[in-house]
Coordinates of C-alpha atoms in Angstrom, one line a residue:
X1 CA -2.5 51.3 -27.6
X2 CA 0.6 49.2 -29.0
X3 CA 2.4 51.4 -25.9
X4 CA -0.2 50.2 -23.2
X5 CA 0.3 46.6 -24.6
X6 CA 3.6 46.5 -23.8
X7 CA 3.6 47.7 -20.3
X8 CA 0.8 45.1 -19.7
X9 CA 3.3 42.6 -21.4
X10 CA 6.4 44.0 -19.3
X11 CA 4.0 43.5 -15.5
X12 CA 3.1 40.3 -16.5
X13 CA 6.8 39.4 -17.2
X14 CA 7.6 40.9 -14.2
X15 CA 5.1 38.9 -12.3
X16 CA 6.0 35.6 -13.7
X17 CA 9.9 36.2 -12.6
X18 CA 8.7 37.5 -9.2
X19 CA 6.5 34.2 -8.6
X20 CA 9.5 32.1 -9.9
X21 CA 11.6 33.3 -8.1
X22 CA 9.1 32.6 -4.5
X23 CA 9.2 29.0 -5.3
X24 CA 12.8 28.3 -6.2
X25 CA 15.7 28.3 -3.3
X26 CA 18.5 30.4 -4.0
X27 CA 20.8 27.3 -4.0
X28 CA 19.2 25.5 -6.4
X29 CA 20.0 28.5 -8.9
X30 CA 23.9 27.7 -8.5
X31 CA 25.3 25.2 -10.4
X32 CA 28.0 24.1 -7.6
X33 CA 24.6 22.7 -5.6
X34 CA 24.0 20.1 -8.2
X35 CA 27.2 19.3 -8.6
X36 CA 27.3 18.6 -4.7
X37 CA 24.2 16.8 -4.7
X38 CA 25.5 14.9 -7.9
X39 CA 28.6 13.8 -6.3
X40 CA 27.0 12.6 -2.8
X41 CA 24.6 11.0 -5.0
X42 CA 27.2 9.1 -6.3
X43 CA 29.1 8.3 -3.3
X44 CA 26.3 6.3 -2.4
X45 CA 25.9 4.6 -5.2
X46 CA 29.6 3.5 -4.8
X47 CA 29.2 2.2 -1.9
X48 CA 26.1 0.3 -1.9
X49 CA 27.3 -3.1 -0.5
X50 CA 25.1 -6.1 -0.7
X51 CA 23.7 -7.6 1.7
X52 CA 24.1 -11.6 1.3
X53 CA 23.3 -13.0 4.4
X54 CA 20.0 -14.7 5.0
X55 CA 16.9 -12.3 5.8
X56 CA 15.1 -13.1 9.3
X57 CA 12.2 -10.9 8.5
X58 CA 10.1 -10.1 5.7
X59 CA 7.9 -6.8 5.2
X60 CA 6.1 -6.7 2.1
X61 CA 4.2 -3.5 1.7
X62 CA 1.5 -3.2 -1.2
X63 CA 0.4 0.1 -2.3
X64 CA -2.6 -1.1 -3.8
X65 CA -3.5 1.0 -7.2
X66 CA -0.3 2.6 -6.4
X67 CA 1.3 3.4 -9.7
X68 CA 4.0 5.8 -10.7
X69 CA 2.3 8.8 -11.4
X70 CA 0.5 8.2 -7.9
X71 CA 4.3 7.9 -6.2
X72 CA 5.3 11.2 -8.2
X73 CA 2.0 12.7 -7.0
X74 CA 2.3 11.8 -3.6
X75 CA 6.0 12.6 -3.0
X76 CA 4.9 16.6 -4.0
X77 CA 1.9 16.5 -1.8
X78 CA 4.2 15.2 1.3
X79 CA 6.2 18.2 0.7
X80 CA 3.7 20.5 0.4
X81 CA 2.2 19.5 3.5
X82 CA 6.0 20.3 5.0
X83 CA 5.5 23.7 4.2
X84 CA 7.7 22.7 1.2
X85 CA 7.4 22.8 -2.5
X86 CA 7.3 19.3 -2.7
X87 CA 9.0 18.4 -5.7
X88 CA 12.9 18.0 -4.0
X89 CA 10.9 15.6 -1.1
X90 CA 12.0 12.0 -0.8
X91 CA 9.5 9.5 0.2
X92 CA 10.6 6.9 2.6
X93 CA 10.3 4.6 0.0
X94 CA 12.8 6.6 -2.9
X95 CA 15.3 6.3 -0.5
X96 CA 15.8 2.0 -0.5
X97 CA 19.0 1.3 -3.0
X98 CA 17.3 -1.3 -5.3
X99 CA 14.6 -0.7 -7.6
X100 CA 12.8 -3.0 -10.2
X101 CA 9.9 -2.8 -12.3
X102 CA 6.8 -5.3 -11.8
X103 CA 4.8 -6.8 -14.9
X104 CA 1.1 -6.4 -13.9
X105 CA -0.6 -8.3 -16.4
X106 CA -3.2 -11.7 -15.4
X107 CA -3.0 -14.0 -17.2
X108 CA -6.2 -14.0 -19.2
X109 CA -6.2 -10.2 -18.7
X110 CA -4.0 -7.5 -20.2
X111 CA -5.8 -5.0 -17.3
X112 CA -5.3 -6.7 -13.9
X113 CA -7.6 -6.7 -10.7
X114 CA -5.9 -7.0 -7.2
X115 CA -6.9 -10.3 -6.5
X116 CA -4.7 -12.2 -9.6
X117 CA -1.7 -10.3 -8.8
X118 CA -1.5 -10.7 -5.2
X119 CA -1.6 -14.4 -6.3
X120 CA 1.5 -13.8 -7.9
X121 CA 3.4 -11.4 -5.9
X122 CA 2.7 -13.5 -2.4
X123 CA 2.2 -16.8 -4.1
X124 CA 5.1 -16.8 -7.3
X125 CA 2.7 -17.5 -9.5
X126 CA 0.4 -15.6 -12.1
X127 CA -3.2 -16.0 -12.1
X128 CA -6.5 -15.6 -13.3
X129 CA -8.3 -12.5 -12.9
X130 CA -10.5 -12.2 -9.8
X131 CA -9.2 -15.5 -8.6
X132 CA -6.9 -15.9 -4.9
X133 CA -4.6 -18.4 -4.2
X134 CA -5.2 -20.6 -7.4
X135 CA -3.6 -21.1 -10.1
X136 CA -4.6 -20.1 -14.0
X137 CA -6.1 -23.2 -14.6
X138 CA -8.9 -22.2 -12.5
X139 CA -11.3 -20.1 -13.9
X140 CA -13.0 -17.4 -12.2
X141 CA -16.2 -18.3 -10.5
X142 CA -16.0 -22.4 -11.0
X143 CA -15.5 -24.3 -7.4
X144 CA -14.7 -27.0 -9.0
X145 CA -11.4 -26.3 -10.3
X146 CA -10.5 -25.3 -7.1
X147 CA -9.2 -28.3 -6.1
X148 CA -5.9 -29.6 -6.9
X149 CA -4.5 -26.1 -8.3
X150 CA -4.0 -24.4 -5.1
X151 CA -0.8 -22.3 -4.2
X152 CA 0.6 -21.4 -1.2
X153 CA 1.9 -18.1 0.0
X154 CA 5.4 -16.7 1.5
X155 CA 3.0 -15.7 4.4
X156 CA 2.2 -19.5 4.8
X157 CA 5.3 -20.9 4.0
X158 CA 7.3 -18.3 6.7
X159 CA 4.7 -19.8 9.4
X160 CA 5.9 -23.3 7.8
X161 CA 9.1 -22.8 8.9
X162 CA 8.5 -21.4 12.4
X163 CA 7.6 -17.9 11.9
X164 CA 5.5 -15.6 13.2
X165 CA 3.2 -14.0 10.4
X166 CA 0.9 -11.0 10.0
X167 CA -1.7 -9.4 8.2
X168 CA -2.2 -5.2 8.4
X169 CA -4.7 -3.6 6.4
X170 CA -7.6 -1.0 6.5
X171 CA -9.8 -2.9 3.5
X172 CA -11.4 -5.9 5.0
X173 CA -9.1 -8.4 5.7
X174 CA -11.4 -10.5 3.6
X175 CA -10.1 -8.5 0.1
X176 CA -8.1 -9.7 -2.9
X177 CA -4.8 -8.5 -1.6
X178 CA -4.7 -9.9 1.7
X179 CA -6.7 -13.0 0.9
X180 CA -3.8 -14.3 -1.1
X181 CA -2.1 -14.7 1.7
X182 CA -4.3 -17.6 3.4
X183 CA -7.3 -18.4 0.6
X184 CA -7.9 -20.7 -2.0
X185 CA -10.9 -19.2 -4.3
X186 CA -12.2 -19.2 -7.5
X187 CA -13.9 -15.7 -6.8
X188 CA -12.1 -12.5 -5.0
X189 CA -16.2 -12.0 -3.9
X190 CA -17.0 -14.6 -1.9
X191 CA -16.2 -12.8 1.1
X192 CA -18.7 -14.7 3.5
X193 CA -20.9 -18.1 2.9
X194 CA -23.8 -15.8 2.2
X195 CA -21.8 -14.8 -1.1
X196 CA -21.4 -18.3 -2.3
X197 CA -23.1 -19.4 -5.5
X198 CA -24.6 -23.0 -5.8
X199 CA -22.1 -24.3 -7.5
X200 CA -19.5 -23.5 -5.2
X201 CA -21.6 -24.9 -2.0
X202 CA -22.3 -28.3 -3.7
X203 CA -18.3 -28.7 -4.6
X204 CA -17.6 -27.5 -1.2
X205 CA -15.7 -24.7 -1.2
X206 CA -15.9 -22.4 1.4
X207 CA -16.2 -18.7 1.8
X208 CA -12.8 -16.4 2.1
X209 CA -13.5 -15.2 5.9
X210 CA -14.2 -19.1 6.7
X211 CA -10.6 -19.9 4.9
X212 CA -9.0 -16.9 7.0
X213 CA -9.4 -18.5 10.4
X214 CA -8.9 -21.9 9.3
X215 CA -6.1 -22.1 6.1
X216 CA -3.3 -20.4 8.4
X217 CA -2.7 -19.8 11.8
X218 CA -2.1 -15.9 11.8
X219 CA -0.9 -14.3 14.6
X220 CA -1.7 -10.7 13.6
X221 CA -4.8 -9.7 11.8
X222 CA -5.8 -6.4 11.6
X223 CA -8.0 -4.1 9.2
X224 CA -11.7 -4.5 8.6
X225 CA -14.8 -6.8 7.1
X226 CA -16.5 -7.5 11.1
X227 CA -19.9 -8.3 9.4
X228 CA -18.0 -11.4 7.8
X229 CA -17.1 -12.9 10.7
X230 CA -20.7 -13.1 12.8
X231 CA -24.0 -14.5 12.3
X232 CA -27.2 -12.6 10.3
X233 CA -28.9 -12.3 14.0
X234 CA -26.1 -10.5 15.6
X235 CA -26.0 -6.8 15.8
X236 CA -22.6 -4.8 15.4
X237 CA -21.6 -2.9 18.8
X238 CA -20.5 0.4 16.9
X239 CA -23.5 0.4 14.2
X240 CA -26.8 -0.9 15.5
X241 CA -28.5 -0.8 12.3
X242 CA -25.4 -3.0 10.9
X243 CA -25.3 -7.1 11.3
X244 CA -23.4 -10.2 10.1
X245 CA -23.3 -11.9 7.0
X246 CA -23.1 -15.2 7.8
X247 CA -25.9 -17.6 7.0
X248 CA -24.5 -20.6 8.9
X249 CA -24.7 -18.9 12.4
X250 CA -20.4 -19.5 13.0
X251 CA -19.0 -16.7 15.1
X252 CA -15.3 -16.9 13.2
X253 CA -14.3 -14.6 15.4
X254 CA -14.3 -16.9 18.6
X255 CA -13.6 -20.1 16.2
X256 CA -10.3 -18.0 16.0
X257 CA -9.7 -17.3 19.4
X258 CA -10.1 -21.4 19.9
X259 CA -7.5 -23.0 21.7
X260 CA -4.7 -20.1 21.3
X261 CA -3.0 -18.4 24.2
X262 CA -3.0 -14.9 24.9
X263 CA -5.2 -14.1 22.2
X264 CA -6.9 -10.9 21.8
X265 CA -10.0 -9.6 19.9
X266 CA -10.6 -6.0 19.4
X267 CA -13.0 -4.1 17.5
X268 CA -12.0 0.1 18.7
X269 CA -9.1 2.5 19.0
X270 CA -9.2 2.2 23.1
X271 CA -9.4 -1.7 23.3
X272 CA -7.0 -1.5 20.6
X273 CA -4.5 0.8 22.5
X274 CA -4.8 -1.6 25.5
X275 CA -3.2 -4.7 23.9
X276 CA 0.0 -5.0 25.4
X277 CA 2.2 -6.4 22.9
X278 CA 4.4 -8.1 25.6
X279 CA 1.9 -10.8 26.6
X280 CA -0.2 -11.0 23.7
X281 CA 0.8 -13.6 21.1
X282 CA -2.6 -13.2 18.9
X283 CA -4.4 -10.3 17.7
X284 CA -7.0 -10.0 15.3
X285 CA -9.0 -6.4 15.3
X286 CA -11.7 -5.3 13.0
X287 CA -12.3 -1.9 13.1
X288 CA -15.2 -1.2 10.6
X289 CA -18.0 -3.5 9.3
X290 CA -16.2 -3.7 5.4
X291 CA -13.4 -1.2 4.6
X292 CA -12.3 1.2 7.2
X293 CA -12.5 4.6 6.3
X294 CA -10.2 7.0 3.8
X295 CA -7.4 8.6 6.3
X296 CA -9.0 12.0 5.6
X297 CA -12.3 10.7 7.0
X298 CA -11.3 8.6 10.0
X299 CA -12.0 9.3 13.6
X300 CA -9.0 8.2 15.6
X301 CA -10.7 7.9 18.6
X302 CA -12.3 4.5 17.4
X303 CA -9.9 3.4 14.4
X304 CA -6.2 3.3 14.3
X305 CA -3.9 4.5 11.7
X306 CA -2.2 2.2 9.4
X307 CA 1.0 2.8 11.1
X308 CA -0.3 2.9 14.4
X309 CA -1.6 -1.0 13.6
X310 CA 1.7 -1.9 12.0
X311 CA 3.9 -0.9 14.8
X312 CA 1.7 -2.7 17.2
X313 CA 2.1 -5.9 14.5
X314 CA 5.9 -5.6 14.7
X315 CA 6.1 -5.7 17.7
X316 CA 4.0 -9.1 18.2
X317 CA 5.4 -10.5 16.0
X318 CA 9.2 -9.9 16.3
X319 CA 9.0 -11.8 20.0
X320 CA 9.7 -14.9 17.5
X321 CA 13.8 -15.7 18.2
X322 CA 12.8 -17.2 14.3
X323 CA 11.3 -14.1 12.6
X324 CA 8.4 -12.9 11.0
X325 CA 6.3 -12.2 8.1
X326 CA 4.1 -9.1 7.5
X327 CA 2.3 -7.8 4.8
X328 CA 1.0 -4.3 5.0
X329 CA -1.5 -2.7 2.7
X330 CA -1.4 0.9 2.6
X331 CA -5.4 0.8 3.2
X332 CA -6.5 -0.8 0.0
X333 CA -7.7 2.9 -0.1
X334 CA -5.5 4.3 -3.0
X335 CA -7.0 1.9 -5.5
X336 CA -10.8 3.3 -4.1
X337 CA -9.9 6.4 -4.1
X338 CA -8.5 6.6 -7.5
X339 CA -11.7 4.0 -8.4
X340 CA -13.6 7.1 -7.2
X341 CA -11.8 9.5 -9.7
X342 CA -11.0 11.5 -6.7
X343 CA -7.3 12.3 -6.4
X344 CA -6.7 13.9 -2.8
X345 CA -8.1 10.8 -0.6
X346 CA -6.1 8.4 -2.6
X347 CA -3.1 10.3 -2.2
X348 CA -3.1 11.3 1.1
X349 CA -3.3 7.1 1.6
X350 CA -0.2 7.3 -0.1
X351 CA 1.3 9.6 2.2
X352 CA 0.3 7.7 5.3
X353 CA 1.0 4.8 4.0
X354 CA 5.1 5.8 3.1
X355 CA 5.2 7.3 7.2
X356 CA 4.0 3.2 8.1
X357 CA 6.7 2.5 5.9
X358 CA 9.1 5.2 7.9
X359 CA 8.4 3.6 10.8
X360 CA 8.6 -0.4 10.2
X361 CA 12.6 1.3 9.5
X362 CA 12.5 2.4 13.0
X363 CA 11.5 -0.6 14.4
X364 CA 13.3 -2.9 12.5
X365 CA 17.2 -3.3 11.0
X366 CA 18.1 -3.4 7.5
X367 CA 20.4 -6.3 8.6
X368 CA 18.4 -8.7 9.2
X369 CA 15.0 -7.4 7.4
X370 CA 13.9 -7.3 3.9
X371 CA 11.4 -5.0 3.0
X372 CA 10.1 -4.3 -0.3
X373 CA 7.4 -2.1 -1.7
X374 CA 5.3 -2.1 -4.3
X375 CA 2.0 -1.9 -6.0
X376 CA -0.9 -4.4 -7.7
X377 CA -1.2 -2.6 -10.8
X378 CA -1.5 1.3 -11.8
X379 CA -4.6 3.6 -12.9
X380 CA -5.5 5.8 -15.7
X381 CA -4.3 8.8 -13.0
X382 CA -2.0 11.1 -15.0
X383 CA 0.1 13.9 -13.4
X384 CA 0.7 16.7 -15.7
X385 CA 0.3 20.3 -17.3
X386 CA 2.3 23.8 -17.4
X387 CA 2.8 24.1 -13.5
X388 CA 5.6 26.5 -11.7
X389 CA 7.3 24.9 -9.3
X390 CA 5.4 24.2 -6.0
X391 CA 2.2 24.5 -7.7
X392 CA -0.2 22.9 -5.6
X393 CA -0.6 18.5 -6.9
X394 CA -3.9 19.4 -6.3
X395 CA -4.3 22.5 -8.0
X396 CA -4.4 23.6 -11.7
X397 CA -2.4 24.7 -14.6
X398 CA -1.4 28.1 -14.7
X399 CA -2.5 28.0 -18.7
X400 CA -5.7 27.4 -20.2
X401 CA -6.9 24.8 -22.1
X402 CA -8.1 25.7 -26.0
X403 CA -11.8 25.8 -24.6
X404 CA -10.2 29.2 -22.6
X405 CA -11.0 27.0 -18.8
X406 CA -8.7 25.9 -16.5
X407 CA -7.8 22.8 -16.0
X408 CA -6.2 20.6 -13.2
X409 CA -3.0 18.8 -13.5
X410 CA -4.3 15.8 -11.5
X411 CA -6.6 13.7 -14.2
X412 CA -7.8 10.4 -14.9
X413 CA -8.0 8.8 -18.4
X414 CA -11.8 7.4 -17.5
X415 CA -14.6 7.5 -15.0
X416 CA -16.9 9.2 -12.7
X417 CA -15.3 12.7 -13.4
X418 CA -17.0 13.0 -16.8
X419 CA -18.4 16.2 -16.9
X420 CA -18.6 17.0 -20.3
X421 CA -22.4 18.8 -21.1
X422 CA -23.7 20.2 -24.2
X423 CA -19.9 20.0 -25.8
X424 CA -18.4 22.1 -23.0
X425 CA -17.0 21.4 -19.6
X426 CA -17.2 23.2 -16.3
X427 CA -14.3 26.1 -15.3
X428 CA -11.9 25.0 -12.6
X429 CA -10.4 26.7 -9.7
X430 CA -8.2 25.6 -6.8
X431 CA -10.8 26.3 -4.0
X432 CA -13.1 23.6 -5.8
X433 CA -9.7 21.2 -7.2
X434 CA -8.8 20.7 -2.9
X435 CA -12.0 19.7 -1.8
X436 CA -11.8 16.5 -0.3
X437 CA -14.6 14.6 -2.6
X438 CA -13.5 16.5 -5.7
X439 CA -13.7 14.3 -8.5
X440 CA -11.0 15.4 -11.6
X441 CA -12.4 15.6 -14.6
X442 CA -12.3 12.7 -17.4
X443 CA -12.8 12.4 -20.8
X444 CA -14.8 9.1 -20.7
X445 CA -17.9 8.5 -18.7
X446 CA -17.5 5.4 -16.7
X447 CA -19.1 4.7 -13.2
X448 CA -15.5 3.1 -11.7
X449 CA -12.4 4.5 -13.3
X450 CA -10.4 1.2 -14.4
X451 CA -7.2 0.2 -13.4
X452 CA -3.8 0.9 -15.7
X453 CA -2.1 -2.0 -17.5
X454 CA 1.6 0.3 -17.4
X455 CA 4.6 -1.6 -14.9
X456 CA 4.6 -0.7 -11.5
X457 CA 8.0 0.0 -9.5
X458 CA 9.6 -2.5 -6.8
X459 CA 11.6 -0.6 -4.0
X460 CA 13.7 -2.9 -2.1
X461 CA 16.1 -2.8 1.3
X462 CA 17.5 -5.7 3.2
X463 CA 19.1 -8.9 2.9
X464 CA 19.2 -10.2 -1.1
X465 CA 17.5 -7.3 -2.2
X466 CA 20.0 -6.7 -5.0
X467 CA 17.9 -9.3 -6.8
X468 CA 15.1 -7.1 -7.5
X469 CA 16.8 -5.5 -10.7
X470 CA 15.5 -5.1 -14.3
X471 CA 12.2 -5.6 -15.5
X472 CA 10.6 -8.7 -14.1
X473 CA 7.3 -10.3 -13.7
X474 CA 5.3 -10.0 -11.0
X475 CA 5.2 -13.0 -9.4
X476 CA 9.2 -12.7 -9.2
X477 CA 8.9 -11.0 -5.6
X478 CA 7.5 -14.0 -4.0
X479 CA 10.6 -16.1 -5.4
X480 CA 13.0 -13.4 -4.3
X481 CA 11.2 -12.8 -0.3
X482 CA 11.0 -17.2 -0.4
X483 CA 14.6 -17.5 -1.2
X484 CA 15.8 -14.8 1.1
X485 CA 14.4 -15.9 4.0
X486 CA 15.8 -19.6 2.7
X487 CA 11.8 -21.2 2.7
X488 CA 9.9 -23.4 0.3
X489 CA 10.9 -24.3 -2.0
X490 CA 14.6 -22.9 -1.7
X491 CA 14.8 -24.2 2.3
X492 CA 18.1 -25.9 1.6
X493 CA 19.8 -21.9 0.6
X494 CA 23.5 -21.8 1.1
X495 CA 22.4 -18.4 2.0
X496 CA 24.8 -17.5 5.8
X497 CA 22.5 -16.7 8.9
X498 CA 20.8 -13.9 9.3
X499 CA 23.4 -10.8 10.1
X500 CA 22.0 -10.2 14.0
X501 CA 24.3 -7.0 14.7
X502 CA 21.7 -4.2 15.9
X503 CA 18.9 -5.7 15.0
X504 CA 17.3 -4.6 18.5
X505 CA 18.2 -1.0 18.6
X506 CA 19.3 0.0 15.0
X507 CA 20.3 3.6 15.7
X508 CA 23.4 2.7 18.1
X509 CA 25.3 1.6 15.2
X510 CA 25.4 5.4 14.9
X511 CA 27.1 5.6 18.0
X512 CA 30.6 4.5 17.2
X513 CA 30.1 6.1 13.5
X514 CA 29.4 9.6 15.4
X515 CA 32.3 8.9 17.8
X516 CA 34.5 8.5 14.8
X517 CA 33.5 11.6 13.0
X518 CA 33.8 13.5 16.0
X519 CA 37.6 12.4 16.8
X520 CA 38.4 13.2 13.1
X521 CA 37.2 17.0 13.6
X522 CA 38.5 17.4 16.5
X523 CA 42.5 16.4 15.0

């Protein structure tokens, strides 16, 4: 018996190595590769230059719900979907040279929602939770305070100074993150007028889609939330069954096209392919009545990809000889996916959103651009377990937990994944962990899993984006993307103009660099 034990032993030894082996490259089993890889590592590091000259554009992207864990997670799962293992993938956005962390906290909450920290990443300055655009000394839900403690946005301020601006997401462009940009409200919720309490219609505030078309002249616009922006008696032309919101009987929509030239509305993929960026000046497209749909789920005949909406953004908005300003939100979709307890769609937003991010480096220069990503706040989405290399993100531990059942290494502290019955908990296997509405399991029963209260990372490229360093507070990125691009309140920057030199086609300042290697190997 002790003899058959052994040989069992011995195979499964055998088949551990075996499997090992499969998933690690030969190279990476040398130490002369890490050394290379060390060394180039810090060659680049050495010569990191910074960038000191006035930034013409400004590209924020927010990964909403977009913590580290999710960024780990994500940067596998990219891989993977290369046919790769996934864990020696870059992401687009591991590869910008400054890096900061981002204090999350509101402040009359510890946990934060996306509405009082987009007030302090676009606006420099922290805020209540659930409030937009207002300072702390408005409380959630009270009109009234409104007034008076109001602040203003780098996306406002840019179009201040002359800019062209933009707004790119796939939640209704009525949500907490992009509202920051042009709203003033005591309550993230009052999407449309129908939302408004009493209180808020006797002080006269009005509703977020109202403030949209009327706060800021925005030249790009482009997610979803149609139903906020028509009438109760109009019918929606992709749902029937579907109408507006609105109980005072505006059409924002052609309030917005008022009085502006070469202004387009669209509402699907087709009409939306059609604009001609050339000699359009205005876009605004809804594409879905309130959120559009997870990437997994949506139908690209009628609804663009987030990428596909910001390269048609950029290039609107970079007509401007003065610049622009764009904020792109990686779908909103993260945060509800991760809300949902279900890991895959929120992390396959993460992976479209880091190709938009790809491309806005395609179409723009690192001259004259400052980009910077970075999230609202985290979840309670952890990453973890005994996992060979390559193991699928979505997949489970190759151990077992003390109750003898699998497990997966994708989890969430809290929420709908609660599936704990008389004291025991359901087996796992891959086929069911990959499903696309899989929720991971949690160990507290909640109907939303709840944001995380952890820091959140700050990538940075571009012009002054050596500032982002250290640990900061949030509302530190607006002051850094204000003062770059040398608007209120630091308009009178010492800051030289914007460095010009391939700005319009970035990849020919290869050119001469390939002619010179070339000479070199060729002595």
């Amino acid at each position: 018996m002790a003899g058959k034990h052994k040989l069992i032993f011995t195979g499964l030894l055998i088949f551990i190595s075996v499997q090992w082996t499969l998933s690690v490259p030969e190279e990476e089993l040398h130490a002369s590769y890490w050394n290379n890889k060390g060394r180039q590592a810090l060659h680049t590091a050495l010569n990191i230059q910074p960038n000191l000259h006035q930034a013409k554009n400004l590209i924020l992207f927010l990964g909403d719900g977009m913590g580290v864990p999710t960024v780990t997670a994500a940067r596998i799962l990219k891989g993977q979907m290369a046919g790769q293992s996934g864990e020696e993938t870059s992401l687009v956005m591991d590869t910008f040279p400054h890096l900061a962390l981002s204090k999350t906290y509101n402040v009359d909450q510890q946990m934060p929602d996306s509405a009082g920290t987009a007030t302090a990443y676009l606006c420099g300055v922290k805020a209540n939770y659930g409030t937009v655009g207002v300072s702390a000394a408005t409380p959630r839900y009270n009109c009234s305070a409104t007034h008076g403690n109001e602040v203003t946005s780098v996306l406002h301020r840019a179009k201040e100074a002359g800019k062209s601006v933009g707004i790119v997401t796939t939640t209704r462009v009525q949500h907490a993150s992009p509202s920051a940009n042009y709203a003033h409200s005591a309550n993230r919720g009052w999407y449309s007028d129908s939302d408004l309490m009493p209180e808020a219609v006797q002080n006269g505030c009005r509703d977020i889609a109202y403030q949209l078309v009327h706060n800021t002249e925005i030249n790009v616009i482009l997610g979803g939330g149609r139903q906020y922006m028509f009438p109760k008696n109009m019918q929606d032309l992709e749902y029937p069954s579907f109408r507006g919101d609105r109980n005072d009987g505006r059409n924002l929509v052609e309030e917005w096209k008022k009085n502006k030239k070469n202004a387009k509305y669209v509402w699907n993929k087709a009409d939306f392919d059609a604009v001609n960026p050339a000699d359009t000046d205005f876009l605004m497209g809804l594409f879905e009545p309130k959120d559009c749909r997870y990437e997994l789920e949506r139908d690209p005949s009628m609804d663009p990809s987030l990428t596909e909406m910001m390269e048609k953004a950029i290039k609107i908005l970079s007509k401007n000889t003065k610049g622009f300003f764009l904020f792109v939100e990686d779908k909103g979709r993260i945060d509800h996916g991760h809300h949902g307890g279900r890991a895959k769609k929120a992390l396959y937003e993460a992976v479209e959103f880091d190709k938009a991010i790809g491309r806005a480096a395609e179409l723009t220069s690192e001259l004259d651009t400052l980009s910077v990503v970075t999230a609202d706040h985290s979840h309670v989405f952890a990453f973890g377990g005994y996992s060979a290399r390559g193991n699928a993100v979505l997949g489970v531990s190759r151990s077992r937990a003390d109750d003898n059942k699998h497990f997966t290494t994708a989890v969430y502290g809290n929420g709908p994944g609660y599936q704990i019955a008389n004291a025991t908990r359901p087996d796992m296997n891959e086929s069911i962990s990959s499903d696309n509405n899989y929720r991971q399991q949690a160990p507290v029963p909640l109907e939303s899993e709840t944001h995380g209260i952890e820091d959140v990372a700050i990538f940075a490229k571009g012009p002054m984006s050596h500032l982002f360093h250290g640990v900061q507070e949030q509302s530190y990125i607006a002051h850094v993307m204000a003062y770059a691009a040398c608007l209120e309140p630091y308009e009178k920057c010492t800051l030289p103009p914007p460095n010009h030199a391939g700005s319009i086609y970035p990849n020919l300042l290869l050119l001469p660099m390939g002619l010179l290697l070339l000479s070199l190997c060729s002595v």
